[in-house]
PDB file of C-alpha atoms and ligand atoms in Angstrom:
ATOM      1  CA  MET Y 764     -49.972  33.761  27.073  1.00 87.00           C
ATOM      2  CA  ARG Y 765     -47.126  33.482  23.991  1.00 93.00           C
ATOM      3  CA  LEU Y 766     -43.811  32.470  24.901  1.00 97.00           C
ATOM      4  CA  ALA Y 767     -41.726  34.175  22.075  1.00 97.00           C
ATOM      5  CA  CYS Y 768     -38.966  31.348  21.188  1.00 97.00           C
ATOM      6  CA  GLY Y 769     -36.622  33.137  18.828  1.00 93.00           C
ATOM      7  CA  ALA Y 770     -38.284  33.500  15.498  1.00 93.00           C
ATOM      8  CA  LYS Y 771     -41.344  31.423  16.547  1.00 97.00           C
ATOM      9  CA  ALA Y 772     -43.629  31.424  19.417  1.00 97.00           C
ATOM     10  CA  LEU Y 773     -44.953  28.761  21.896  1.00 98.00           C
ATOM     11  CA  ASP Y 774     -49.010  29.519  22.832  1.00 97.00           C
ATOM     12  CA  LEU Y 775     -49.061  28.711  26.561  1.00 97.00           C
ATOM     13  CA  SER Y 776     -52.625  29.801  26.712  1.00 96.00           C
ATOM     14  CA  ARG Y 777     -53.297  25.843  26.407  1.00 97.00           C
ATOM     15  CA  VAL Y 778     -51.377  22.778  27.471  1.00 98.00           C
ATOM     16  CA  ALA Y 779     -48.379  22.435  25.123  1.00 98.00           C
ATOM     17  CA  ILE Y 780     -47.247  19.197  23.760  1.00 98.00           C
ATOM     18  CA  MET Y 781     -43.772  18.897  23.651  1.00 98.00           C
ATOM     19  CA  GLY Y 782     -42.761  16.090  21.227  1.00 98.00           C
ATOM     20  CA  ILE Y 783     -39.487  14.022  22.101  1.00 98.00           C
ATOM     21  CA  LEU Y 784     -36.761  13.662  19.393  1.00 97.00           C
ATOM     22  CA  ASN Y 785     -33.632  12.120  20.877  1.00 95.00           C
ATOM     23  CA  VAL Y 786     -30.871  11.727  18.265  1.00 95.00           C
ATOM     24  CA  THR Y 787     -28.951   9.495  20.795  1.00 92.00           C
ATOM     25  CA  PRO Y 788     -27.961   5.784  20.368  1.00 91.00           C
ATOM     26  CA  ASP Y 789     -29.044   5.002  24.050  1.00 88.00           C
ATOM     27  CA  SER Y 790     -32.044   6.819  24.992  1.00 88.00           C
ATOM     28  CA  PHE Y 791     -34.540   4.509  26.986  1.00 86.00           C
ATOM     29  CA  SER Y 792     -37.344   4.601  24.644  1.00 85.00           C
ATOM     30  CA  ASP Y 793     -36.477   5.946  20.886  1.00 85.00           C
ATOM     31  CA  GLY Y 794     -32.599   5.631  21.393  1.00 84.00           C
ATOM     32  CA  GLY Y 795     -31.160   4.633  17.868  1.00 85.00           C
ATOM     33  CA  SER Y 796     -34.319   5.203  16.257  1.00 87.00           C
ATOM     34  CA  TRP Y 797     -33.412   8.488  14.230  1.00 84.00           C
ATOM     35  CA  ARG Y 798     -29.889   7.809  13.043  1.00 74.00           C
ATOM     36  CA  ASP Y 799     -29.372  10.683  10.700  1.00 86.00           C
ATOM     37  CA  SER Y 800     -30.852  14.186  10.299  1.00 90.00           C
ATOM     38  CA  GLU Y 801     -33.087  12.884   7.269  1.00 92.00           C
ATOM     39  CA  GLN Y 802     -34.813  10.601   9.728  1.00 94.00           C
ATOM     40  CA  ALA Y 803     -34.738  12.761  12.580  1.00 96.00           C
ATOM     41  CA  LEU Y 804     -36.467  15.393  10.437  1.00 97.00           C
ATOM     42  CA  ALA Y 805     -39.211  13.034   9.210  1.00 97.00           C
ATOM     43  CA  ARG Y 806     -40.032  12.036  12.702  1.00 97.00           C
ATOM     44  CA  ALA Y 807     -40.377  15.743  13.922  1.00 98.00           C
ATOM     45  CA  ARG Y 808     -42.629  16.581  11.097  1.00 98.00           C
ATOM     46  CA  GLN Y 809     -44.488  13.489  11.974  1.00 98.00           C
ATOM     47  CA  MET Y 810     -45.122  14.893  15.647  1.00 98.00           C
ATOM     48  CA  VAL Y 811     -45.989  18.423  14.198  1.00 98.00           C
ATOM     49  CA  GLU Y 812     -48.636  17.057  12.080  1.00 98.00           C
ATOM     50  CA  GLU Y 813     -50.072  15.166  15.015  1.00 98.00           C
ATOM     51  CA  GLY Y 814     -50.472  18.388  16.861  1.00 98.00           C
ATOM     52  CA  ALA Y 815     -46.946  18.835  18.861  1.00 98.00           C
ATOM     53  CA  ASP Y 816     -46.518  22.643  19.768  1.00 98.00           C
ATOM     54  CA  ILE Y 817     -42.714  22.400  20.256  1.00 98.00           C
ATOM     55  CA  ILE Y 818     -40.314  19.668  19.352  1.00 98.00           C
ATOM     56  CA  ASP Y 819     -37.373  18.701  22.245  1.00 98.00           C
ATOM     57  CA  ILE Y 820     -34.079  17.762  20.451  1.00 98.00           C
ATOM     58  CA  GLY Y 821     -31.608  15.956  22.673  1.00 97.00           C
ATOM     59  CA  GLY Y 822     -28.224  14.482  22.064  1.00 96.00           C
ATOM     60  CA  GLU Y 823     -27.552  12.763  25.452  1.00 95.00           C
ATOM     61  CA  SER Y 824     -29.543  10.507  27.177  1.00 93.00           C
ATOM     62  CA  THR Y 825     -30.250  11.385  30.743  1.00 92.00           C
ATOM     63  CA  ARG Y 826     -31.836   7.849  31.447  1.00 89.00           C
ATOM     64  CA  PRO Y 827     -30.673   6.006  35.087  1.00 86.00           C
ATOM     65  CA  GLY Y 828     -27.368   4.705  34.425  1.00 86.00           C
ATOM     66  CA  ALA Y 829     -26.442   6.853  31.111  1.00 87.00           C
ATOM     67  CA  SER Y 830     -22.856   8.000  30.602  1.00 87.00           C
ATOM     68  CA  PRO Y 831     -22.016  11.650  29.948  1.00 90.00           C
ATOM     69  CA  VAL Y 832     -21.625  12.371  26.392  1.00 95.00           C
ATOM     70  CA  PRO Y 833     -18.278  14.497  25.199  1.00 97.00           C
ATOM     71  CA  VAL Y 834     -19.396  18.222  23.935  1.00 98.00           C
ATOM     72  CA  GLU Y 835     -17.929  17.612  20.172  1.00 97.00           C
ATOM     73  CA  GLU Y 836     -20.314  14.458  19.905  1.00 96.00           C
ATOM     74  CA  GLU Y 837     -23.269  16.104  21.498  1.00 97.00           C
ATOM     75  CA  LEU Y 838     -22.817  19.113  19.087  1.00 97.00           C
ATOM     76  CA  ARG Y 839     -22.524  16.344  16.151  1.00 96.00           C
ATOM     77  CA  ARG Y 840     -25.768  14.883  17.017  1.00 96.00           C
ATOM     78  CA  VAL Y 841     -28.239  17.738  17.566  1.00 97.00           C
ATOM     79  CA  VAL Y 842     -26.759  20.892  15.452  1.00 97.00           C
ATOM     80  CA  PRO Y 843     -27.566  19.170  12.067  1.00 96.00           C
ATOM     81  CA  VAL Y 844     -31.012  17.888  13.372  1.00 97.00           C
ATOM     82  CA  ILE Y 845     -31.853  21.333  14.594  1.00 98.00           C
ATOM     83  CA  GLU Y 846     -30.682  23.214  11.322  1.00 97.00           C
ATOM     84  CA  ALA Y 847     -32.765  20.866   9.444  1.00 97.00           C
ATOM     85  CA  CYS Y 848     -36.200  21.061  11.585  1.00 97.00           C
ATOM     86  CA  ALA Y 849     -35.488  24.840  11.966  1.00 97.00           C
ATOM     87  CA  ARG Y 850     -35.746  25.452   8.063  1.00 96.00           C
ATOM     88  CA  VAL Y 851     -38.920  23.781   7.531  1.00 97.00           C
ATOM     89  CA  LEU Y 852     -41.061  23.327  10.659  1.00 98.00           C
ATOM     90  CA  PRO Y 853     -43.551  25.785  11.756  1.00 97.00           C
ATOM     91  CA  VAL Y 854     -43.299  25.348  15.550  1.00 98.00           C
ATOM     92  CA  PRO Y 855     -40.203  26.423  18.165  1.00 98.00           C
ATOM     93  CA  LEU Y 856     -37.571  23.998  18.865  1.00 98.00           C
ATOM     94  CA  SER Y 857     -36.060  23.341  22.396  1.00 98.00           C
ATOM     95  CA  VAL Y 858     -32.724  21.688  22.964  1.00 98.00           C
ATOM     96  CA  ASP Y 859     -32.484  19.330  26.040  1.00 98.00           C
ATOM     97  CA  THR Y 860     -28.878  20.258  26.984  1.00 98.00           C
ATOM     98  CA  SER Y 861     -27.006  21.223  29.907  1.00 97.00           C
ATOM     99  CA  LYS Y 862     -23.820  22.156  28.187  1.00 98.00           C
ATOM    100  CA  PRO Y 863     -23.277  25.828  27.487  1.00 98.00           C
ATOM    101  CA  GLU Y 864     -21.546  25.029  24.395  1.00 98.00           C
ATOM    102  CA  VAL Y 865     -24.234  23.208  22.950  1.00 98.00           C
ATOM    103  CA  MET Y 866     -26.928  25.732  23.971  1.00 98.00           C
ATOM    104  CA  ARG Y 867     -25.024  28.436  22.212  1.00 98.00           C
ATOM    105  CA  ALA Y 868     -24.484  26.273  18.717  1.00 98.00           C
ATOM    106  CA  ALA Y 869     -28.498  24.936  19.439  1.00 98.00           C
ATOM    107  CA  VAL Y 870     -29.703  28.515  19.539  1.00 98.00           C
ATOM    108  CA  GLU Y 871     -27.585  29.796  16.583  1.00 98.00           C
ATOM    109  CA  ALA Y 872     -29.062  26.797  14.744  1.00 98.00           C
ATOM    110  CA  GLY Y 873     -32.314  27.709  15.364  1.00 98.00           C
ATOM    111  CA  ALA Y 874     -33.439  26.454  18.750  1.00 98.00           C
ATOM    112  CA  GLY Y 875     -35.762  29.107  20.422  1.00 98.00           C
ATOM    113  CA  LEU Y 876     -35.817  27.198  24.054  1.00 98.00           C
ATOM    114  CA  ILE Y 877     -33.287  25.509  26.344  1.00 98.00           C
ATOM    115  CA  ASN Y 878     -34.629  22.648  28.187  1.00 98.00           C
ATOM    116  CA  ASP Y 879     -31.888  22.038  31.097  1.00 98.00           C
ATOM    117  CA  VAL Y 880     -32.372  19.011  33.152  1.00 97.00           C
ATOM    118  CA  ARG Y 881     -29.692  20.661  35.283  1.00 97.00           C
ATOM    119  CA  ALA Y 882     -31.305  23.884  35.825  1.00 98.00           C
ATOM    120  CA  LEU Y 883     -28.152  25.768  34.573  1.00 98.00           C
ATOM    121  CA  ARG Y 884     -25.917  24.316  37.128  1.00 97.00           C
ATOM    122  CA  VAL Y 885     -22.884  23.549  34.778  1.00 97.00           C
ATOM    123  CA  PRO Y 886     -20.199  25.802  35.181  1.00 97.00           C
ATOM    124  CA  GLY Y 887     -20.835  28.825  32.607  1.00 98.00           C
ATOM    125  CA  ALA Y 888     -24.340  27.394  31.708  1.00 98.00           C
ATOM    126  CA  LEU Y 889     -26.274  30.745  33.447  1.00 98.00           C
ATOM    127  CA  GLU Y 890     -23.920  33.114  31.837  1.00 98.00           C
ATOM    128  CA  THR Y 891     -24.690  31.544  28.478  1.00 98.00           C
ATOM    129  CA  ALA Y 892     -28.254  31.344  29.070  1.00 98.00           C
ATOM    130  CA  ALA Y 893     -28.768  34.860  30.225  1.00 98.00           C
ATOM    131  CA  GLU Y 894     -26.596  35.971  27.009  1.00 98.00           C
ATOM    132  CA  LEU Y 895     -28.799  33.695  24.603  1.00 98.00           C
ATOM    133  CA  ARG Y 896     -31.952  35.331  25.862  1.00 97.00           C
ATOM    134  CA  VAL Y 897     -34.549  32.138  24.855  1.00 98.00           C
ATOM    135  CA  PRO Y 898     -36.736  30.827  27.428  1.00 98.00           C
ATOM    136  CA  LEU Y 899     -35.601  28.170  29.452  1.00 98.00           C
ATOM    137  CA  CYS Y 900     -36.826  25.102  31.319  1.00 98.00           C
ATOM    138  CA  LEU Y 901     -35.331  24.492  34.694  1.00 98.00           C
ATOM    139  CA  MET Y 902     -35.746  20.783  35.919  1.00 98.00           C
ATOM    140  CA  HIS Y 903     -35.083  19.371  39.521  1.00 98.00           C
ATOM    141  CA  MET Y 904     -32.835  16.302  39.520  1.00 96.00           C
ATOM    142  CA  LEU Y 905     -31.052  14.945  42.563  1.00 94.00           C
ATOM    143  CA  GLY Y 906     -27.360  13.762  42.072  1.00 85.00           C
ATOM    144  CA  GLU Y 907     -26.438  12.893  38.351  1.00 84.00           C
ATOM    145  CA  PRO Y 908     -27.968  10.389  35.873  1.00 88.00           C
ATOM    146  CA  GLN Y 909     -25.233   7.528  36.503  1.00 87.00           C
ATOM    147  CA  THR Y 910     -26.026   7.205  40.197  1.00 82.00           C
ATOM    148  CA  MET Y 911     -29.224   9.298  40.906  1.00 83.00           C
ATOM    149  CA  GLN Y 912     -31.560   6.260  41.544  1.00 86.00           C
ATOM    150  CA  ARG Y 913     -29.253   4.964  43.987  1.00 84.00           C
ATOM    151  CA  ASP Y 914     -31.344   5.159  46.914  1.00 85.00           C
ATOM    152  CA  PRO Y 915     -32.629   8.804  46.665  1.00 90.00           C
ATOM    153  CA  ARG Y 916     -33.777  10.343  49.933  1.00 91.00           C
ATOM    154  CA  TYR Y 917     -36.103  13.350  50.924  1.00 95.00           C
ATOM    155  CA  ALA Y 918     -37.311  14.256  54.226  1.00 94.00           C
ATOM    156  CA  ASP Y 919     -40.114  16.054  52.201  1.00 97.00           C
ATOM    157  CA  VAL Y 920     -40.059  15.510  48.195  1.00 97.00           C
ATOM    158  CA  VAL Y 921     -42.387  18.375  47.197  1.00 98.00           C
ATOM    159  CA  SER Y 922     -41.094  21.316  49.485  1.00 97.00           C
ATOM    160  CA  GLU Y 923     -37.375  20.464  48.571  1.00 98.00           C
ATOM    161  CA  VAL Y 924     -38.052  20.372  44.914  1.00 98.00           C
ATOM    162  CA  ARG Y 925     -40.030  23.415  45.269  1.00 98.00           C
ATOM    163  CA  GLU Y 926     -37.298  25.073  47.164  1.00 98.00           C
ATOM    164  CA  PHE Y 927     -34.481  24.066  44.713  1.00 98.00           C
ATOM    165  CA  LEU Y 928     -36.636  25.221  41.894  1.00 98.00           C
ATOM    166  CA  GLN Y 929     -36.853  28.635  43.601  1.00 98.00           C
ATOM    167  CA  GLN Y 930     -33.245  28.690  44.031  1.00 98.00           C
ATOM    168  CA  ARG Y 931     -32.563  27.956  40.549  1.00 98.00           C
ATOM    169  CA  VAL Y 932     -35.275  30.632  39.320  1.00 98.00           C
ATOM    170  CA  ASP Y 933     -33.311  33.181  41.918  1.00 98.00           C
ATOM    171  CA  ALA Y 934     -30.112  32.091  40.305  1.00 98.00           C
ATOM    172  CA  ALA Y 935     -31.421  32.915  36.744  1.00 98.00           C
ATOM    173  CA  VAL Y 936     -33.126  36.297  37.909  1.00 98.00           C
ATOM    174  CA  ALA Y 937     -29.892  37.134  39.326  1.00 98.00           C
ATOM    175  CA  ALA Y 938     -27.781  36.300  36.136  1.00 98.00           C
ATOM    176  CA  GLY Y 939     -30.099  38.609  34.089  1.00 97.00           C
ATOM    177  CA  ILE Y 940     -32.693  36.254  32.796  1.00 98.00           C
ATOM    178  CA  SER Y 941     -36.486  37.669  32.910  1.00 97.00           C
ATOM    179  CA  ALA Y 942     -38.430  35.688  34.795  1.00 97.00           C
ATOM    180  CA  ALA Y 943     -41.130  35.943  32.145  1.00 97.00           C
ATOM    181  CA  GLN Y 944     -38.913  33.675  30.267  1.00 97.00           C
ATOM    182  CA  LEU Y 945     -38.729  30.728  33.026  1.00 98.00           C
ATOM    183  CA  ILE Y 946     -40.755  27.179  33.169  1.00 98.00           C
ATOM    184  CA  VAL Y 947     -39.986  24.983  35.982  1.00 98.00           C
ATOM    185  CA  ASP Y 948     -40.359  20.995  36.036  1.00 98.00           C
ATOM    186  CA  PRO Y 949     -40.032  18.641  39.358  1.00 98.00           C
ATOM    187  CA  GLY Y 950     -38.238  16.233  36.977  1.00 98.00           C
ATOM    188  CA  PHE Y 951     -40.246  13.195  37.457  1.00 98.00           C
ATOM    189  CA  GLY Y 952     -37.726   9.980  37.331  1.00 96.00           C
ATOM    190  CA  PHE Y 953     -34.583  11.798  38.280  1.00 96.00           C
ATOM    191  CA  GLY Y 954     -33.543  10.754  41.582  1.00 95.00           C
ATOM    192  CA  LYS Y 955     -36.590   9.370  42.807  1.00 96.00           C
ATOM    193  CA  THR Y 956     -38.292   6.420  43.697  1.00 96.00           C
ATOM    194  CA  VAL Y 957     -41.987   5.736  42.937  1.00 96.00           C
ATOM    195  CA  GLU Y 958     -43.258   7.319  46.275  1.00 97.00           C
ATOM    196  CA  HIS Y 959     -41.289  10.186  45.383  1.00 97.00           C
ATOM    197  CA  ASN Y 960     -42.781  10.577  42.080  1.00 98.00           C
ATOM    198  CA  LEU Y 961     -46.273  10.021  43.257  1.00 97.00           C
ATOM    199  CA  ALA Y 962     -45.875  12.572  46.181  1.00 98.00           C
ATOM    200  CA  LEU Y 963     -44.969  15.240  43.206  1.00 98.00           C
ATOM    201  CA  LEU Y 964     -48.059  14.124  41.116  1.00 98.00           C
ATOM    202  CA  ARG Y 965     -50.257  14.577  44.246  1.00 97.00           C
ATOM    203  CA  GLY Y 966     -48.582  17.555  45.554  1.00 97.00           C
ATOM    204  CA  LEU Y 967     -47.857  19.023  42.005  1.00 98.00           C
ATOM    205  CA  ARG Y 968     -49.969  22.393  43.018  1.00 97.00           C
ATOM    206  CA  ALA Y 969     -47.113  23.577  45.440  1.00 97.00           C
ATOM    207  CA  ILE Y 970     -44.957  23.852  42.069  1.00 98.00           C
ATOM    208  CA  SER Y 971     -47.347  25.480  39.526  1.00 96.00           C
ATOM    209  CA  ASP Y 972     -48.386  27.886  42.820  1.00 96.00           C
ATOM    210  CA  MET Y 973     -44.676  29.291  42.151  1.00 95.00           C
ATOM    211  CA  ARG Y 974     -46.319  31.133  39.312  1.00 91.00           C
ATOM    212  CA  TYR Y 975     -44.103  29.691  36.564  1.00 98.00           C
ATOM    213  CA  PRO Y 976     -45.543  27.397  33.701  1.00 98.00           C
ATOM    214  CA  VAL Y 977     -44.829  23.670  34.881  1.00 98.00           C
ATOM    215  CA  LEU Y 978     -43.558  21.163  32.451  1.00 98.00           C
ATOM    216  CA  VAL Y 979     -43.824  17.236  33.396  1.00 98.00           C
ATOM    217  CA  GLY Y 980     -42.088  14.656  31.534  1.00 98.00           C
ATOM    218  CA  LEU Y 981     -43.670  11.260  32.681  1.00 98.00           C
ATOM    219  CA  SER Y 982     -43.781   9.636  29.156  1.00 98.00           C
ATOM    220  CA  ARG Y 983     -42.871   6.053  29.120  1.00 97.00           C
ATOM    221  CA  LYS Y 984     -40.850   6.119  32.301  1.00 97.00           C
ATOM    222  CA  SER Y 985     -39.734   3.741  34.713  1.00 95.00           C
ATOM    223  CA  LEU Y 986     -42.649   4.614  37.655  1.00 96.00           C
ATOM    224  CA  ILE Y 987     -45.211   2.976  34.919  1.00 97.00           C
ATOM    225  CA  GLY Y 988     -42.827   0.188  34.735  1.00 97.00           C
ATOM    226  CA  GLN Y 989     -42.937  -0.171  38.488  1.00 96.00           C
ATOM    227  CA  LEU Y 990     -46.852   0.575  39.080  1.00 96.00           C
ATOM    228  CA  ARG Y 991     -47.921  -1.568  36.428  1.00 96.00           C
ATOM    229  CA  GLY Y 992     -45.226  -4.220  35.454  1.00 96.00           C
ATOM    230  CA  LEU Y 993     -45.330  -2.726  31.472  1.00 97.00           C
ATOM    231  CA  PRO Y 994     -42.237  -2.696  29.321  1.00 96.00           C
ATOM    232  CA  VAL Y 995     -41.012   0.603  27.678  1.00 96.00           C
ATOM    233  CA  GLU Y 996     -43.105  -0.055  24.322  1.00 96.00           C
ATOM    234  CA  ARG Y 997     -46.386  -0.533  26.210  1.00 97.00           C
ATOM    235  CA  ARG Y 998     -46.259   2.540  28.206  1.00 98.00           C
ATOM    236  CA  ALA Y 999     -48.197   5.091  25.972  1.00 98.00           C
ATOM    237  CA  HIS Y1000     -51.813   4.892  27.387  1.00 98.00           C
ATOM    238  CA  ALA Y1001     -50.226   4.972  30.952  1.00 98.00           C
ATOM    239  CA  SER Y1002     -48.267   7.756  30.050  1.00 98.00           C
ATOM    240  CA  ILE Y1003     -51.315   9.677  29.275  1.00 98.00           C
ATOM    241  CA  ALA Y1004     -53.027   8.783  32.198  1.00 98.00           C
ATOM    242  CA  LEU Y1005     -50.301  10.471  34.309  1.00 98.00           C
ATOM    243  CA  ALA Y1006     -50.133  13.309  31.896  1.00 98.00           C
ATOM    244  CA  LEU Y1007     -53.687  14.257  32.409  1.00 98.00           C
ATOM    245  CA  LEU Y1008     -53.420  14.065  36.148  1.00 97.00           C
ATOM    246  CA  ALA Y1009     -50.368  16.413  35.828  1.00 98.00           C
ATOM    247  CA  VAL Y1010     -52.489  18.770  33.852  1.00 98.00           C
ATOM    248  CA  VAL Y1011     -55.292  18.408  36.364  1.00 96.00           C
ATOM    249  CA  ASN Y1012     -52.893  19.370  38.917  1.00 96.00           C
ATOM    250  CA  GLY Y1013     -51.593  22.239  37.168  1.00 97.00           C
ATOM    251  CA  ALA Y1014     -49.210  21.181  34.534  1.00 98.00           C
ATOM    252  CA  ARG Y1015     -48.991  23.484  31.329  1.00 98.00           C
ATOM    253  CA  LEU Y1016     -46.134  21.543  29.326  1.00 98.00           C
ATOM    254  CA  VAL Y1017     -46.562  17.847  28.621  1.00 98.00           C
ATOM    255  CA  ARG Y1018     -43.276  16.060  27.069  1.00 98.00           C
ATOM    256  CA  THR Y1019     -44.119  13.040  25.447  1.00 98.00           C
ATOM    257  CA  HIS Y1020     -42.960  10.452  23.130  1.00 98.00           C
ATOM    258  CA  ASP Y1021     -46.586   9.651  21.846  1.00 98.00           C
ATOM    259  CA  VAL Y1022     -47.847  12.951  20.447  1.00 98.00           C
ATOM    260  CA  ALA Y1023     -51.073  12.079  18.701  1.00 98.00           C
ATOM    261  CA  PRO Y1024     -52.985  10.363  21.561  1.00 98.00           C
ATOM    262  CA  THR Y1025     -51.630  12.601  24.097  1.00 98.00           C
ATOM    263  CA  VAL Y1026     -52.793  15.652  22.113  1.00 98.00           C
ATOM    264  CA  ASP Y1027     -56.426  13.962  21.621  1.00 98.00           C
ATOM    265  CA  ALA Y1028     -56.967  13.118  25.692  1.00 98.00           C
ATOM    266  CA  LEU Y1029     -55.573  16.567  26.634  1.00 98.00           C
ATOM    267  CA  ARG Y1030     -57.651  18.739  23.983  1.00 97.00           C
ATOM    268  CA  THR Y1031     -60.691  16.529  24.872  1.00 97.00           C
ATOM    269  CA  TYR Y1032     -59.867  17.442  28.683  1.00 96.00           C
ATOM    270  CA  GLU Y1033     -59.579  21.161  27.754  1.00 95.00           C
ATOM    271  CA  ALA Y1034     -62.823  20.986  25.614  1.00 94.00           C
ATOM    272  CA  VAL Y1035     -64.930  19.054  28.450  1.00 94.00           C
ATOM    273  CA  ARG Y1036     -63.451  21.662  30.919  1.00 90.00           C
ATOM    274  CA  LEU Y1037     -65.134  24.585  28.901  1.00 87.00           C
ATOM    275  CA  HIS Y1038     -68.156  22.956  29.394  1.00 87.00           C
ATOM    276  CA  ASN Y1039     -67.931  22.656  33.128  1.00 82.00           C
ATOM    277  CA  CYS Y1040     -67.700  18.981  33.186  1.00 78.00           C
ATOM    278  CA  ALA Y1041     -64.144  18.085  34.420  1.00 71.00           C
ATOM    279  CA  VAL Y1042     -62.497  18.179  37.572  1.00 69.00           C
TER     280      VAL Y1042
HETATM  281  N1  HH2 M1394     -37.034  13.416  30.966  1.00 67.51           N
HETATM  282  C1  HH2 M1394     -36.018  13.263  30.098  1.00 67.51           C
HETATM  283  C2  HH2 M1394     -35.232  14.104  29.230  1.00 67.51           C
HETATM  284  N2  HH2 M1394     -35.226  15.338  29.275  1.00 67.51           N
HETATM  285  N3  HH2 M1394     -36.535  17.220  30.336  1.00 67.51           N
HETATM  286  C3  HH2 M1394     -37.431  17.696  30.914  1.00 67.51           C
HETATM  287  N4  HH2 M1394     -37.583  19.018  31.138  1.00 67.51           N
HETATM  288  N5  HH2 M1394     -38.199  16.775  31.767  1.00 67.51           N
HETATM  289  C4  HH2 M1394     -37.787  15.550  31.858  1.00 67.51           C
HETATM  290  O1  HH2 M1394     -38.878  14.756  32.606  1.00 67.51           O
HETATM  291  C5  HH2 M1394     -37.020  15.031  31.330  1.00 67.51           C
HETATM  292  C6  HH2 M1394     -36.426  15.784  30.272  1.00 67.51           C
HETATM  293  C7  HH2 M1394     -35.847  11.663  30.123  1.00 67.51           C
HETATM  294  O2  HH2 M1394     -36.809  11.009  29.205  1.00 67.51           O
HETATM  295  P1  HH2 M1394     -35.996  10.764  27.432  1.00 67.51           P
HETATM  296  O3  HH2 M1394     -35.422  12.272  27.024  1.00 67.51           O
HETATM  297  O4  HH2 M1394     -37.105   9.994  26.953  1.00 67.51           O
HETATM  298  O5  HH2 M1394     -34.848   9.754  27.716  1.00 67.51           O
HETATM  299  P2  HH2 M1394     -33.399   9.999  27.752  1.00 67.51           P
HETATM  300  O6  HH2 M1394     -32.682  10.817  28.896  1.00 67.51           O
HETATM  301  O7  HH2 M1394     -32.992   8.274  27.794  1.00 67.51           O
HETATM  302  O8  HH2 M1394     -33.108  10.386  26.452  1.00 67.51           O
END
């Protein structure tokens, strides 16, 4: 299955690797690393060479406690990078944003997919996304980044996340967005304790059974710090273990900071699966 993302396409017949490019000063892992468009482009190129199928460009950190960024500042951060990447990279680009103004400018600049951690709940986002006609990733988040990790509670996290995603899919379809354009994401770490994250990992089949491709973002997240006591810069291997588990449980897209080893691990899993020697 190929998902048309503007002028480029994303192959979903195998697991797709989404390389993370945060052009922010404060992202929890790569914040401040790619200061201008040239550095950001060099990083994107490197991830494509390492096997990334799509590059996700974000201009607002959504880590726990992050402050909102004004729309002009987010535009200033992401638009030049998207323009530069769209000109030379062979893979599609996604824009990690919740703001309708940024969605529109990013698609005009060459982004072919919208990745919205607020699942089109910001006023105007649903209508804008429907007009733009690019594929969308709808993610679950309980609360807002500034406060989401303060005592999040669920009666049953898996069924509540699934129900939320179904409601957002229904809202998107009602706004005129084709169901074939939708990707869903349980939102690991977004208003969830370790136990909630683990329950979602275990119960991911309930989400992939919804019949939309499932994207997971586990890369270097605090779940790993809490489970293993590892600092952010030493979480790559653990992230790959979790990504593999998610793929075994039905994930079709993996969002990662560490493209080369994630590609190696997941392509190896797919190769051995073809020989019937994987779970
Ligand atoms: N996680 C982050 C940001 N965007 N999008 C999706 N679909 N799923 C995720 O799990 C997800 C996401 C947070 O990670 P990161 O971009 O590395 O950090 P920050 O928000 O600090 O920029």
